[in-house]
Amino acid sequence: DNFASIVAGIEEGRIIFDNIKKTIAYTMAHIFPEVLSALIALLARIPAGLTPMQVLTMDLGTELGPAISLAYEKAESNIMERKPRDPKRDRLVSPRLLFYSYVTAGLISSTGCIVAYYFTYKDNGLLLSDFFRPDLDASGGGFFSLTSSDPVFVERTGRTYSASEQRDIFSQGVTAWYITLA
């Protein structure tokens, strides 16, 4: 009914749009390292960087609060000075947002996770190349996982890792990935 109400409505709409966009960017930036962990395990046949339970706790536990808090963030100082958005060009999920989430933030997070993961195995005397042995049979439940049940001999070092040592090293690796990402 009055002009001030229209201006307040436009301002509130812009705040909501901006905050939803921030929430989407935050959530999508964490997807890449989570998916990368599974891809590494599936394609490279090395131990996973995250367990399924860690992915769930991260998505539902540690990411949910900050993502919701972004929805309640205060308005930017120049929100009403901006031109009206172009509905064809200014989308909630734009190519620019995808680039930021997956390439910029996603790759930086993933690099940190991989470095932490690598050094965890390296500190335990293992290189990731040790998992590419042709004689290593992972069909019976997995090596260096929570289900490890047989000892594994690493030819490069001449060391045999017991099932409990494998589980410990695996737990350290997934913890390093998780802490780096969280």
Tab-separated table of C-alpha atoms in Angstrom:
chain	number	residue	atom	x	y	z
A	1	ASP	CA	0.000	0.000	0.000
A	2	ASN	CA	2.819	2.422	0.619
A	3	PHE	CA	6.188	2.948	-1.024
A	4	ALA	CA	8.192	2.197	2.164
A	5	SER	CA	6.633	-1.284	2.345
A	6	ILE	CA	7.636	-1.985	-1.253
A	7	VAL	CA	11.224	-0.872	-0.581
A	8	ALA	CA	11.374	-3.002	2.600
A	9	GLY	CA	10.032	-5.995	0.648
A	10	ILE	CA	12.627	-5.568	-2.090
A	11	GLU	CA	15.390	-5.282	0.499
A	12	GLU	CA	14.218	-8.418	2.311
A	13	GLY	CA	14.019	-10.304	-0.997
A	14	ARG	CA	17.583	-9.322	-1.865
A	15	ILE	CA	18.811	-10.382	1.580
A	16	ILE	CA	17.098	-13.769	1.241
A	17	PHE	CA	18.476	-14.272	-2.284
A	18	ASP	CA	22.034	-13.405	-1.188
A	19	ASN	CA	21.875	-15.615	1.908
A	20	ILE	CA	20.501	-18.623	0.035
A	21	LYS	CA	23.278	-18.177	-2.517
A	22	LYS	CA	25.902	-18.141	0.278
A	23	THR	CA	24.377	-21.267	1.807
A	24	ILE	CA	24.468	-23.089	-1.539
A	25	ALA	CA	28.097	-22.061	-2.154
A	26	TYR	CA	29.148	-23.247	1.319
A	27	THR	CA	27.387	-26.590	0.942
A	28	MET	CA	28.633	-27.242	-2.588
A	29	ALA	CA	32.248	-26.448	-1.683
A	30	HIS	CA	32.270	-29.423	0.704
A	31	ILE	CA	30.789	-31.864	-1.798
A	32	PHE	CA	33.883	-32.051	-4.019
A	33	PRO	CA	36.295	-33.409	-1.352
A	34	GLU	CA	33.652	-35.891	-0.174
A	35	VAL	CA	33.093	-37.222	-3.683
A	36	LEU	CA	36.836	-37.202	-4.378
A	37	SER	CA	37.365	-39.507	-1.401
A	38	ALA	CA	34.975	-42.070	-2.874
A	39	LEU	CA	36.399	-41.695	-6.392
A	40	ILE	CA	39.934	-42.283	-5.161
A	41	ALA	CA	38.827	-45.464	-3.436
A	42	LEU	CA	36.855	-46.717	-6.431
A	43	LEU	CA	39.108	-45.719	-9.303
A	44	ALA	CA	42.592	-45.819	-7.789
A	45	ARG	CA	41.859	-48.758	-5.452
A	46	ILE	CA	43.534	-47.116	-2.472
A	47	PRO	CA	41.916	-46.815	0.962
A	48	ALA	CA	39.022	-44.369	1.149
A	49	GLY	CA	39.640	-40.899	2.539
A	50	LEU	CA	36.316	-40.816	4.372
A	51	THR	CA	33.971	-43.478	5.692
A	52	PRO	CA	30.257	-43.239	4.855
A	53	MET	CA	29.526	-42.444	8.518
A	54	GLN	CA	31.974	-39.530	8.420
A	55	VAL	CA	30.281	-38.127	5.324
A	56	LEU	CA	26.908	-38.324	7.067
A	57	THR	CA	28.148	-36.740	10.291
A	58	MET	CA	29.828	-33.989	8.311
A	59	ASP	CA	26.802	-33.261	6.132
A	60	LEU	CA	24.213	-33.523	8.901
A	61	GLY	CA	26.259	-32.486	11.905
A	62	THR	CA	29.077	-30.091	11.217
A	63	GLU	CA	27.874	-28.442	7.976
A	64	LEU	CA	24.213	-28.009	8.804
A	65	GLY	CA	24.676	-25.393	11.544
A	66	PRO	CA	26.967	-23.048	9.594
A	67	ALA	CA	24.838	-23.448	6.460
A	68	ILE	CA	21.686	-22.478	8.367
A	69	SER	CA	23.480	-19.567	10.060
A	70	LEU	CA	24.338	-18.146	6.627
A	71	ALA	CA	20.599	-17.889	5.964
A	72	TYR	CA	20.293	-15.435	8.874
A	73	GLU	CA	23.236	-13.229	7.966
A	74	LYS	CA	22.689	-9.458	7.983
A	75	ALA	CA	22.340	-7.509	4.740
A	76	GLU	CA	25.374	-6.239	2.881
A	77	SER	CA	25.854	-2.495	3.329
A	78	ASN	CA	25.157	-1.664	-0.327
A	79	ILE	CA	22.264	-4.052	-0.926
A	80	MET	CA	19.810	-1.333	-1.989
A	81	GLU	CA	22.370	0.498	-4.123
A	82	ARG	CA	22.698	-2.439	-6.518
A	83	LYS	CA	20.736	-2.577	-9.725
A	84	PRO	CA	17.834	-5.031	-9.882
A	85	ARG	CA	19.038	-8.505	-10.756
A	86	ASP	CA	18.529	-9.892	-14.237
A	87	PRO	CA	16.443	-13.083	-13.851
A	88	LYS	CA	18.100	-14.602	-16.920
A	89	ARG	CA	21.668	-13.890	-15.795
A	90	ASP	CA	21.571	-13.735	-11.981
A	91	ARG	CA	20.627	-17.212	-10.807
A	92	LEU	CA	20.902	-18.898	-7.418
A	93	VAL	CA	23.250	-21.451	-8.950
A	94	SER	CA	25.260	-19.694	-11.615
A	95	PRO	CA	28.342	-20.835	-13.538
A	96	ARG	CA	30.388	-18.408	-11.419
A	97	LEU	CA	29.074	-19.978	-8.192
A	98	LEU	CA	29.774	-23.486	-9.498
A	99	PHE	CA	33.306	-22.452	-10.459
A	100	TYR	CA	33.909	-20.991	-7.007
A	101	SER	CA	32.395	-23.955	-5.158
A	102	TYR	CA	33.951	-26.784	-7.112
A	103	VAL	CA	37.140	-25.367	-8.571
A	104	THR	CA	38.306	-22.695	-6.164
A	105	ALA	CA	37.080	-23.781	-2.719
A	106	GLY	CA	36.615	-27.448	-3.628
A	107	LEU	CA	40.118	-27.938	-5.021
A	108	ILE	CA	41.761	-26.056	-2.173
A	109	SER	CA	39.905	-28.189	0.393
A	110	SER	CA	40.600	-31.372	-1.556
A	111	THR	CA	44.298	-30.570	-1.832
A	112	GLY	CA	44.515	-30.086	1.918
A	113	CYS	CA	42.673	-33.359	2.510
A	114	ILE	CA	44.915	-35.313	0.139
A	115	VAL	CA	48.087	-33.859	1.678
A	116	ALA	CA	46.937	-34.751	5.209
A	117	TYR	CA	45.892	-38.220	4.008
A	118	TYR	CA	49.212	-38.779	2.209
A	119	PHE	CA	51.344	-37.758	5.187
A	120	THR	CA	49.339	-39.974	7.526
A	121	TYR	CA	50.217	-43.035	5.452
A	122	LYS	CA	53.773	-41.777	4.913
A	123	ASP	CA	54.266	-41.393	8.686
A	124	ASN	CA	53.311	-45.049	8.983
A	125	GLY	CA	55.888	-46.152	6.413
A	126	LEU	CA	53.520	-46.391	3.455
A	127	LEU	CA	53.419	-44.609	0.139
A	128	LEU	CA	50.225	-44.504	-1.867
A	129	SER	CA	52.085	-46.317	-4.652
A	130	ASP	CA	52.320	-49.337	-2.303
A	131	PHE	CA	48.621	-49.940	-2.961
A	132	PHE	CA	49.146	-50.463	-6.700
A	133	ARG	CA	50.765	-53.858	-6.296
A	134	PRO	CA	49.493	-56.387	-8.843
A	135	ASP	CA	49.517	-59.208	-6.263
A	136	LEU	CA	47.409	-57.317	-3.697
A	137	ASP	CA	43.986	-58.936	-3.594
A	138	ALA	CA	41.392	-56.570	-2.146
A	139	SER	CA	38.385	-58.669	-3.135
A	140	GLY	CA	38.096	-60.408	0.225
A	141	GLY	CA	37.047	-57.463	2.373
A	142	GLY	CA	39.640	-54.823	1.785
A	143	PHE	CA	43.072	-53.907	2.967
A	144	PHE	CA	43.766	-50.889	5.152
A	145	SER	CA	40.085	-50.490	5.958
A	146	LEU	CA	37.830	-51.001	8.949
A	147	THR	CA	37.170	-54.536	7.660
A	148	SER	CA	40.813	-55.596	7.301
A	149	SER	CA	41.193	-59.173	8.467
A	150	ASP	CA	44.354	-60.497	6.810
A	151	PRO	CA	47.950	-59.316	7.158
A	152	VAL	CA	49.377	-57.398	4.196
A	153	PHE	CA	53.015	-57.585	3.147
A	154	VAL	CA	54.463	-54.409	1.610
A	155	GLU	CA	57.308	-55.453	-0.654
A	156	ARG	CA	58.961	-52.025	-0.843
A	157	THR	CA	59.591	-51.895	2.913
A	158	GLY	CA	59.626	-55.611	3.615
A	159	ARG	CA	57.118	-55.081	6.402
A	160	THR	CA	53.948	-57.018	7.133
A	161	TYR	CA	51.042	-55.031	8.536
A	162	SER	CA	48.668	-56.952	10.785
A	163	ALA	CA	44.920	-56.475	10.463
A	164	SER	CA	44.821	-54.291	13.584
A	165	GLU	CA	47.719	-52.130	12.312
A	166	GLN	CA	45.887	-51.697	9.017
A	167	ARG	CA	42.705	-50.637	10.822
A	168	ASP	CA	44.691	-48.166	12.961
A	169	ILE	CA	46.447	-46.641	9.948
A	170	PHE	CA	43.180	-46.473	8.023
A	171	SER	CA	41.502	-44.757	10.989
A	172	GLN	CA	44.324	-42.217	11.137
A	173	GLY	CA	43.995	-41.546	7.390
A	174	VAL	CA	40.241	-40.997	7.420
A	175	THR	CA	40.559	-38.853	10.555
A	176	ALA	CA	43.183	-36.671	8.859
A	177	TRP	CA	40.890	-36.218	5.824
A	178	TYR	CA	37.872	-35.504	8.059
A	179	ILE	CA	39.615	-32.969	10.296
A	180	THR	CA	41.120	-31.166	7.310
A	181	LEU	CA	37.710	-30.910	5.644
A	182	ALA	CA	35.680	-30.090	8.747
